[in-house]
Amino acid sequence: MATPARAVKVNRSGFPKNAYAGLPTTLCQGCGHNSITAHIITAYYELGISPYMVAKMSGIGCSSKAITYLIDSGHGFNGLHGRMPSVATGAAVTNRELYVIGVSGDGDTVNIGTGQFVHTVRRNVRMVYIIANNGVYGLTKGQFSATADVGVTLRTGEVNKQKPIDCCGLALELGCDFVARSYSGDPKHLVPLLKAAINHRGFALLDVISPCVTYNNHEGSTKSYKYVKEHAWPLDAVEFIPSYEPREVEHPEGETLEVKLPDGSYIVLKKLEKEYDPTDRIGALRVLREAAAKKQILTGLLYVNPDTTGFDQTLALVDKPLAQLSQEELRLPKETLEEIMEGFR
Ligand SMILES: Cc1ncc(C[n+]2csc(CCOP(=O)(O)OP(=O)(O)O)c2C)c(N)n1
Ligand code: SF4
């Protein structure tokens, strides 16, 4: 007798998890970027977002290759080195229905792409921006990037003397309303953060420490698996409750903090650092400095402002994707045009 076929598990939109997969990875085995890819797939699948509505953007680097390995049926664009933010901005403003996600490297973001990155943060473009942060240029064989700490060494023994850029500190300073740091090897922390970021109404930065096993996983590194394990300073444990799920448990006051998002979803932060307030921007900058002085890697939702105003809102764009507007909707009525022309006489 033939065994009955097992029903394929699908999410609330009717998609199986493999609908969120991409091509097989060509990155090194054990690379943190592969874990990040897997966690992104889980987050979109569990939220039940249609894979066809995801726009995945990237620049150049091992990290930027990641978008090929996820959500094959999404819209994808590999930009130039450091130029992904402007392409992502274009997609986000011309189609407000898309879920835009950018996957970038630390080199792509704060070396080659610093100018584009800072203006996209400043404008509050609605997108999730993931920095797969390994402290080196992986694709070009392991040179220091701008996130490498003073005193760390290359595999060859060369010592870094340049001060690092803290991507979270930079984003906070620029007014970013969703700033978090996590670790590629911690799905329990990263997946709920990703879900919260996907539901945020503006620019959401996720700086994810992602060890490079080939060029930066040795004793002299502060982005190795061993170092992250020994020096992580977690502020919180994160849970995300989407708007379509009931909030069943009442959380004890003081130990947890619930952040309600405009669509009715909740971010629940179980505070491991009791005094920490993730709605205090200055406090976030202070703890980042304290962590750096103690040589700790601070992880958690560092700052969130759920009442943010995204770039699409600031521009007062129409809800409909621009490509779907009819000629009538796009063209000004003759009288309105005449009125405008009159204003210039
Ligand atoms: C304008 C420009 N400069 C330099 C390069 C060469 N290049 C390609 S990938 C890369 C490093 C990427 O590093 P990172 O963004 O940290 O990603 P990783 O490979 O470490 O994931 C560099 C310098 C390039 N492609 N374009
Ligand atoms: S070189 Fe490093 S960053 Fe690139 S795929 Fe290999 S482990 Fe990952």
Short mmCIF file of C-alpha atoms and ligand atoms in Angstrom, two decimals:
data_model
loop_
_atom_site.label_atom_id
_atom_site.label_comp_id
_atom_site.label_asym_id
_atom_site.label_seq_id
_atom_site.Cartn_x
_atom_site.Cartn_y
_atom_site.Cartn_z
CA MET A 1 0.00 0.00 0.00
CA ALA A 2 1.36 3.41 -0.95
CA THR A 3 2.16 5.73 2.01
CA PRO A 4 -0.11 8.81 1.94
CA ALA A 5 1.72 11.99 0.98
CA ARG A 6 2.48 14.20 3.99
CA ALA A 7 0.74 17.61 3.87
CA VAL A 8 3.24 20.42 3.32
CA LYS A 9 3.20 22.98 6.14
CA VAL A 10 2.32 26.43 4.91
CA ASN A 11 2.18 29.87 6.54
CA ARG A 12 -0.93 32.05 6.92
CA SER A 13 -0.58 33.21 3.31
CA GLY A 14 -0.39 29.65 2.01
CA PHE A 15 3.35 29.55 1.22
CA PRO A 16 5.64 26.66 2.27
CA LYS A 17 9.00 27.59 3.77
CA ASN A 18 10.88 26.59 0.61
CA ALA A 19 9.07 29.39 -1.26
CA TYR A 20 11.43 31.70 0.66
CA ALA A 21 14.62 29.88 -0.30
CA GLY A 22 17.06 30.99 -2.97
CA LEU A 23 19.91 29.38 -4.91
CA PRO A 24 22.43 27.18 -3.05
CA THR A 25 25.10 29.24 -1.30
CA THR A 26 28.60 29.58 -2.73
CA LEU A 27 29.96 31.21 0.46
CA CYS A 28 32.46 29.38 2.69
CA GLN A 29 31.01 26.70 4.92
CA GLY A 30 30.54 28.18 8.41
CA CYS A 31 30.36 31.80 7.20
CA GLY A 32 28.08 33.85 9.45
CA HIS A 33 26.40 35.31 6.35
CA ASN A 34 24.84 31.89 5.61
CA SER A 35 23.18 31.88 9.05
CA ILE A 36 21.86 35.41 8.51
CA THR A 37 20.32 34.25 5.22
CA ALA A 38 18.59 31.36 7.00
CA HIS A 39 17.21 33.69 9.68
CA ILE A 40 15.87 36.16 7.11
CA ILE A 41 14.07 33.28 5.36
CA THR A 42 12.52 32.20 8.69
CA ALA A 43 11.37 35.73 9.53
CA TYR A 44 9.54 36.36 6.22
CA TYR A 45 8.06 32.84 6.23
CA GLU A 46 6.79 33.11 9.80
CA LEU A 47 5.31 36.58 9.17
CA GLY A 48 3.50 35.19 6.13
CA ILE A 49 4.72 37.94 3.81
CA SER A 50 4.27 37.07 0.13
CA PRO A 51 7.72 36.33 -1.34
CA TYR A 52 6.62 38.22 -4.47
CA MET A 53 6.35 41.43 -2.42
CA VAL A 54 9.91 41.38 -1.12
CA ALA A 55 12.52 43.59 -2.80
CA LYS A 56 16.01 42.41 -1.83
CA MET A 57 18.85 44.81 -2.51
CA SER A 58 22.59 44.61 -2.10
CA GLY A 59 25.93 46.00 -3.15
CA ILE A 60 29.17 44.01 -3.61
CA GLY A 61 30.92 41.64 -1.23
CA CYS A 62 30.33 38.15 0.21
CA SER A 63 27.52 39.61 2.33
CA SER A 64 25.87 41.17 -0.69
CA LYS A 65 25.79 37.78 -2.41
CA ALA A 66 23.38 36.65 0.32
CA ILE A 67 20.31 38.01 -1.45
CA THR A 68 20.79 35.39 -4.18
CA TYR A 69 20.43 32.69 -1.55
CA LEU A 70 17.02 33.80 -0.28
CA ILE A 71 13.51 34.42 -1.60
CA ASP A 72 14.13 33.44 -5.21
CA SER A 73 10.75 34.77 -6.35
CA GLY A 74 11.28 38.19 -4.76
CA HIS A 75 12.57 41.20 -6.69
CA GLY A 76 16.35 41.34 -6.48
CA PHE A 77 19.01 43.88 -7.41
CA ASN A 78 22.78 43.72 -6.91
CA GLY A 79 23.91 47.34 -7.05
CA LEU A 80 27.42 48.67 -7.23
CA HIS A 81 29.75 48.69 -4.25
CA GLY A 82 28.26 51.00 -1.60
CA ARG A 83 25.50 52.20 -3.91
CA MET A 84 22.70 49.88 -2.79
CA PRO A 85 20.94 52.51 -0.61
CA SER A 86 19.99 54.72 -3.56
CA VAL A 87 18.58 51.78 -5.52
CA ALA A 88 16.66 50.67 -2.43
CA THR A 89 15.35 54.22 -1.94
CA GLY A 90 14.04 54.20 -5.50
CA ALA A 91 12.19 50.93 -4.97
CA ALA A 92 10.80 52.01 -1.59
CA VAL A 93 9.35 55.29 -2.82
CA THR A 94 7.96 54.12 -6.14
CA ASN A 95 6.17 51.13 -4.65
CA ARG A 96 5.04 51.52 -1.04
CA GLU A 97 3.63 48.00 -1.02
CA LEU A 98 7.05 46.36 -1.31
CA TYR A 99 8.95 45.05 1.70
CA VAL A 100 12.43 46.40 0.97
CA ILE A 101 15.41 44.69 2.57
CA GLY A 102 19.05 45.61 1.98
CA VAL A 103 21.82 43.16 2.87
CA SER A 104 25.21 44.78 3.00
CA GLY A 105 28.71 44.32 4.39
CA ASP A 106 30.56 46.51 6.87
CA GLY A 107 32.92 47.51 4.05
CA ASP A 108 30.02 48.11 1.69
CA THR A 109 28.28 50.25 4.34
CA VAL A 110 30.88 52.31 6.18
CA ASN A 111 33.86 52.25 3.84
CA ILE A 112 32.79 52.50 0.23
CA GLY A 113 29.12 53.36 0.84
CA THR A 114 29.27 55.73 3.81
CA GLY A 115 27.80 58.68 1.90
CA GLN A 116 24.83 56.74 0.60
CA PHE A 117 24.25 54.99 3.91
CA VAL A 118 24.11 58.16 6.02
CA HIS A 119 21.66 59.92 3.70
CA THR A 120 19.34 56.92 3.57
CA VAL A 121 19.29 56.79 7.37
CA ARG A 122 18.78 60.56 7.58
CA ARG A 123 15.85 60.40 5.14
CA ASN A 124 14.29 57.50 7.04
CA VAL A 125 13.62 55.40 3.95
CA ARG A 126 11.28 52.56 4.88
CA MET A 127 13.52 49.51 4.65
CA VAL A 128 15.33 46.90 6.69
CA TYR A 129 19.09 47.42 6.39
CA ILE A 130 21.25 44.51 7.52
CA ILE A 131 24.97 44.93 7.99
CA ALA A 132 26.58 41.50 7.95
CA ASN A 133 29.48 42.78 10.02
CA ASN A 134 32.68 40.71 9.99
CA GLY A 135 35.22 43.51 10.43
CA VAL A 136 37.01 42.67 7.18
CA TYR A 137 36.61 42.77 3.42
CA GLY A 138 35.86 39.06 2.98
CA LEU A 139 35.48 38.97 -0.79
CA THR A 140 38.82 40.68 -1.45
CA LYS A 141 40.73 38.42 0.95
CA GLY A 142 40.44 39.89 4.40
CA GLN A 143 41.75 43.49 4.59
CA PHE A 144 40.57 45.54 7.62
CA SER A 145 37.26 47.34 7.21
CA ALA A 146 36.21 50.48 9.08
CA THR A 147 34.46 48.44 11.81
CA ALA A 148 37.70 46.67 12.83
CA ASP A 149 38.70 47.52 16.42
CA VAL A 150 42.04 49.12 17.33
CA GLY A 151 44.63 46.44 18.06
CA VAL A 152 43.00 43.56 16.20
CA THR A 153 45.20 41.58 13.83
CA LEU A 154 44.88 40.19 10.36
CA ARG A 155 45.58 36.51 9.80
CA THR A 156 49.01 37.64 8.58
CA GLY A 157 49.72 39.39 11.90
CA GLU A 158 49.28 43.00 10.73
CA VAL A 159 47.85 45.18 13.53
CA ASN A 160 44.98 47.64 13.00
CA LYS A 161 45.76 51.13 14.32
CA GLN A 162 42.67 52.94 12.99
CA LYS A 163 39.69 53.74 15.22
CA PRO A 164 36.51 51.87 14.26
CA ILE A 165 33.15 53.28 13.17
CA ASP A 166 30.33 51.96 15.33
CA CYS A 167 27.47 51.53 12.83
CA CYS A 168 24.81 51.64 15.55
CA GLY A 169 26.31 54.78 17.10
CA LEU A 170 26.44 56.43 13.67
CA ALA A 171 22.79 55.54 12.95
CA LEU A 172 21.66 56.82 16.37
CA GLU A 173 23.50 60.07 15.81
CA LEU A 174 21.78 60.44 12.43
CA GLY A 175 18.35 60.12 14.05
CA CYS A 176 17.58 56.50 13.08
CA ASP A 177 14.41 55.31 14.83
CA PHE A 178 15.19 51.57 14.92
CA VAL A 179 18.70 50.53 15.85
CA ALA A 180 19.65 47.01 16.92
CA ARG A 181 22.68 44.79 17.16
CA SER A 182 22.56 41.03 17.06
CA TYR A 183 24.66 38.02 16.19
CA SER A 184 24.37 35.63 13.25
CA GLY A 185 24.63 32.63 15.60
CA ASP A 186 21.65 33.65 17.75
CA PRO A 187 18.37 32.97 15.88
CA LYS A 188 16.32 33.37 19.07
CA HIS A 189 17.44 36.99 19.21
CA LEU A 190 17.83 37.82 15.53
CA VAL A 191 14.60 36.38 14.09
CA PRO A 192 12.21 38.40 16.33
CA LEU A 193 14.34 41.51 15.75
CA LEU A 194 14.06 40.94 12.00
CA LYS A 195 10.28 40.61 12.28
CA ALA A 196 10.09 43.84 14.26
CA ALA A 197 12.33 45.59 11.72
CA ILE A 198 10.18 44.37 8.82
CA ASN A 199 7.13 45.89 10.53
CA HIS A 200 8.82 49.21 11.37
CA ARG A 201 7.54 52.18 9.36
CA GLY A 202 10.94 53.72 8.63
CA PHE A 203 14.62 52.82 8.32
CA ALA A 204 15.48 49.85 10.56
CA LEU A 205 19.16 49.11 11.10
CA LEU A 206 20.32 45.67 12.16
CA ASP A 207 24.06 45.47 12.73
CA VAL A 208 24.68 41.71 12.83
CA ILE A 209 28.08 40.41 13.91
CA SER A 210 28.79 37.73 11.32
CA PRO A 211 32.14 35.93 11.66
CA CYS A 212 34.26 35.38 8.54
CA VAL A 213 35.67 31.87 9.08
CA THR A 214 38.28 32.27 6.37
CA TYR A 215 39.90 35.62 7.21
CA ASN A 216 38.74 36.78 10.66
CA ASN A 217 38.13 33.92 13.05
CA HIS A 218 41.50 33.79 14.83
CA GLU A 219 42.77 34.79 18.29
CA GLY A 220 43.54 38.42 17.36
CA SER A 221 40.01 39.11 16.10
CA THR A 222 37.08 40.74 17.96
CA LYS A 223 34.57 39.40 15.39
CA SER A 224 35.37 35.68 15.78
CA TYR A 225 32.88 33.10 17.02
CA LYS A 226 34.94 32.67 20.21
CA TYR A 227 35.24 36.39 20.94
CA VAL A 228 31.53 37.08 20.41
CA LYS A 229 30.61 34.19 22.70
CA GLU A 230 32.90 35.49 25.44
CA HIS A 231 32.22 39.22 25.10
CA ALA A 232 28.55 39.55 24.22
CA TRP A 233 26.65 41.89 26.54
CA PRO A 234 22.96 41.24 25.86
CA LEU A 235 20.54 43.97 26.86
CA ASP A 236 17.40 42.01 26.17
CA ALA A 237 15.66 38.88 24.93
CA VAL A 238 13.28 39.83 22.15
CA GLU A 239 9.85 38.52 21.26
CA PHE A 240 7.71 39.80 18.41
CA ILE A 241 3.93 39.40 18.45
CA PRO A 242 2.37 40.21 15.06
CA SER A 243 -0.96 42.06 14.93
CA TYR A 244 -2.82 38.93 13.77
CA GLU A 245 -1.79 36.89 16.85
CA PRO A 246 -3.48 37.28 20.25
CA ARG A 247 -1.34 38.69 23.07
CA GLU A 248 -1.96 35.92 25.56
CA VAL A 249 0.57 36.46 28.33
CA GLU A 250 0.65 39.54 30.54
CA HIS A 251 4.31 40.30 31.11
CA PRO A 252 5.62 41.32 34.55
CA GLU A 253 6.12 45.07 34.81
CA GLY A 254 9.71 46.29 35.21
CA GLU A 255 11.24 43.15 33.77
CA THR A 256 9.69 43.54 30.35
CA LEU A 257 8.89 46.41 28.06
CA GLU A 258 6.23 46.23 25.39
CA VAL A 259 6.54 48.49 22.36
CA LYS A 260 3.35 48.74 20.33
CA LEU A 261 3.84 49.35 16.61
CA PRO A 262 1.32 51.36 14.54
CA ASP A 263 -0.12 48.21 12.90
CA GLY A 264 -0.98 46.68 16.29
CA SER A 265 2.06 44.38 16.53
CA TYR A 266 4.15 44.26 19.70
CA ILE A 267 7.85 44.03 20.37
CA VAL A 268 8.29 42.48 23.79
CA LEU A 269 11.68 43.09 25.35
CA LYS A 270 12.60 40.94 28.32
CA LYS A 271 15.09 43.25 29.91
CA LEU A 272 18.31 41.56 30.95
CA GLU A 273 19.86 44.94 31.78
CA LYS A 274 17.14 46.10 34.20
CA GLU A 275 17.80 49.83 33.98
CA TYR A 276 18.00 49.98 30.20
CA ASP A 277 15.42 52.10 28.39
CA PRO A 278 15.37 51.48 24.59
CA THR A 279 13.34 54.64 24.00
CA ASP A 280 16.17 56.87 25.24
CA ARG A 281 18.48 57.79 22.32
CA ILE A 282 21.14 59.46 24.49
CA GLY A 283 21.12 56.49 26.86
CA ALA A 284 21.68 54.18 23.87
CA LEU A 285 24.70 56.20 22.76
CA ARG A 286 26.05 56.12 26.32
CA VAL A 287 25.80 52.32 26.74
CA LEU A 288 27.44 51.82 23.35
CA ARG A 289 30.43 53.87 24.54
CA GLU A 290 30.51 52.02 27.87
CA ALA A 291 30.45 48.66 26.10
CA ALA A 292 33.28 49.70 23.76
CA ALA A 293 35.38 50.84 26.73
CA LYS A 294 34.83 47.44 28.39
CA LYS A 295 35.59 45.65 25.11
CA GLN A 296 32.09 44.17 25.17
CA ILE A 297 29.79 43.61 22.20
CA LEU A 298 26.45 45.12 23.08
CA THR A 299 23.51 43.23 21.57
CA GLY A 300 19.83 44.15 21.73
CA LEU A 301 17.25 46.59 20.49
CA LEU A 302 19.26 49.68 21.35
CA TYR A 303 16.69 52.25 20.33
CA VAL A 304 13.17 52.30 18.93
CA ASN A 305 10.69 55.05 18.19
CA PRO A 306 7.47 53.45 16.93
CA ASP A 307 6.00 56.86 15.99
CA THR A 308 8.52 57.38 13.25
CA THR A 309 7.71 59.18 10.00
CA GLY A 310 9.12 57.31 7.01
CA PHE A 311 10.42 59.03 3.87
CA ASP A 312 7.33 57.88 1.90
CA GLN A 313 5.10 59.62 4.47
CA THR A 314 7.24 62.77 4.44
CA LEU A 315 6.90 62.87 0.66
CA ALA A 316 3.12 62.30 1.03
CA LEU A 317 3.20 59.70 -1.70
CA VAL A 318 0.08 58.00 -2.99
CA ASP A 319 -0.53 54.53 -1.61
CA LYS A 320 -0.69 52.91 -5.04
CA PRO A 321 2.61 51.83 -6.67
CA LEU A 322 3.54 54.51 -9.24
CA ALA A 323 3.72 51.91 -12.02
CA GLN A 324 0.03 51.14 -11.48
CA LEU A 325 -1.22 54.72 -11.79
CA SER A 326 -3.32 55.40 -14.89
CA GLN A 327 -2.59 58.18 -17.39
CA GLU A 328 -5.53 60.12 -15.92
CA GLU A 329 -4.09 59.81 -12.41
CA LEU A 330 -0.63 60.85 -13.55
CA ARG A 331 -1.67 63.76 -15.76
CA LEU A 332 -2.66 67.08 -14.21
CA PRO A 333 -6.10 68.34 -15.27
CA LYS A 334 -5.77 71.18 -17.84
CA GLU A 335 -7.27 73.72 -15.42
CA THR A 336 -4.79 72.82 -12.63
CA LEU A 337 -1.87 73.15 -15.03
CA GLU A 338 -3.17 76.55 -16.19
CA GLU A 339 -3.52 77.64 -12.56
CA ILE A 340 0.10 76.67 -11.86
CA MET A 341 1.32 78.46 -15.01
CA GLU A 342 -0.66 81.54 -13.98
CA GLY A 343 1.27 81.50 -10.69
CA PHE A 344 4.53 82.03 -12.61
CA ARG A 345 3.32 85.01 -14.67
C1 LIG B 1 34.11 50.95 -5.76
C2 LIG B 1 34.71 49.60 -5.46
N1 LIG B 1 35.80 49.53 -4.66
C3 LIG B 1 36.33 48.33 -4.36
C4 LIG B 1 35.79 47.17 -4.87
C5 LIG B 1 36.43 45.83 -4.54
N2 LIG B 1 35.67 45.09 -3.52
C6 LIG B 1 34.78 44.15 -3.87
S1 LIG B 1 34.10 43.39 -2.52
C7 LIG B 1 35.02 44.35 -1.48
C8 LIG B 1 34.94 44.16 0.02
C9 LIG B 1 33.58 43.87 0.55
O1 LIG B 1 33.65 43.87 1.94
P1 LIG B 1 32.36 43.89 2.83
O2 LIG B 1 31.38 44.87 2.31
O3 LIG B 1 32.75 44.07 4.26
O4 LIG B 1 31.72 42.47 2.59
P2 LIG B 1 32.23 40.99 2.95
O5 LIG B 1 32.86 40.48 1.67
O6 LIG B 1 33.19 41.08 4.07
O7 LIG B 1 30.99 40.29 3.30
C10 LIG B 1 35.84 45.24 -2.17
C11 LIG B 1 36.76 46.20 -1.55
C12 LIG B 1 34.66 47.26 -5.71
N3 LIG B 1 34.05 46.17 -6.17
N4 LIG B 1 34.14 48.48 -5.99
S1 SF4 B 2 35.56 34.85 2.78
FE1 SF4 B 2 34.68 35.18 4.80
S2 SF4 B 2 32.91 36.50 4.43
FE2 SF4 B 2 33.48 35.57 2.46
S3 SF4 B 2 32.23 33.72 2.30
FE3 SF4 B 2 34.17 33.12 3.19
S4 SF4 B 2 33.82 33.21 5.40
FE4 SF4 B 2 32.19 34.38 4.45
#
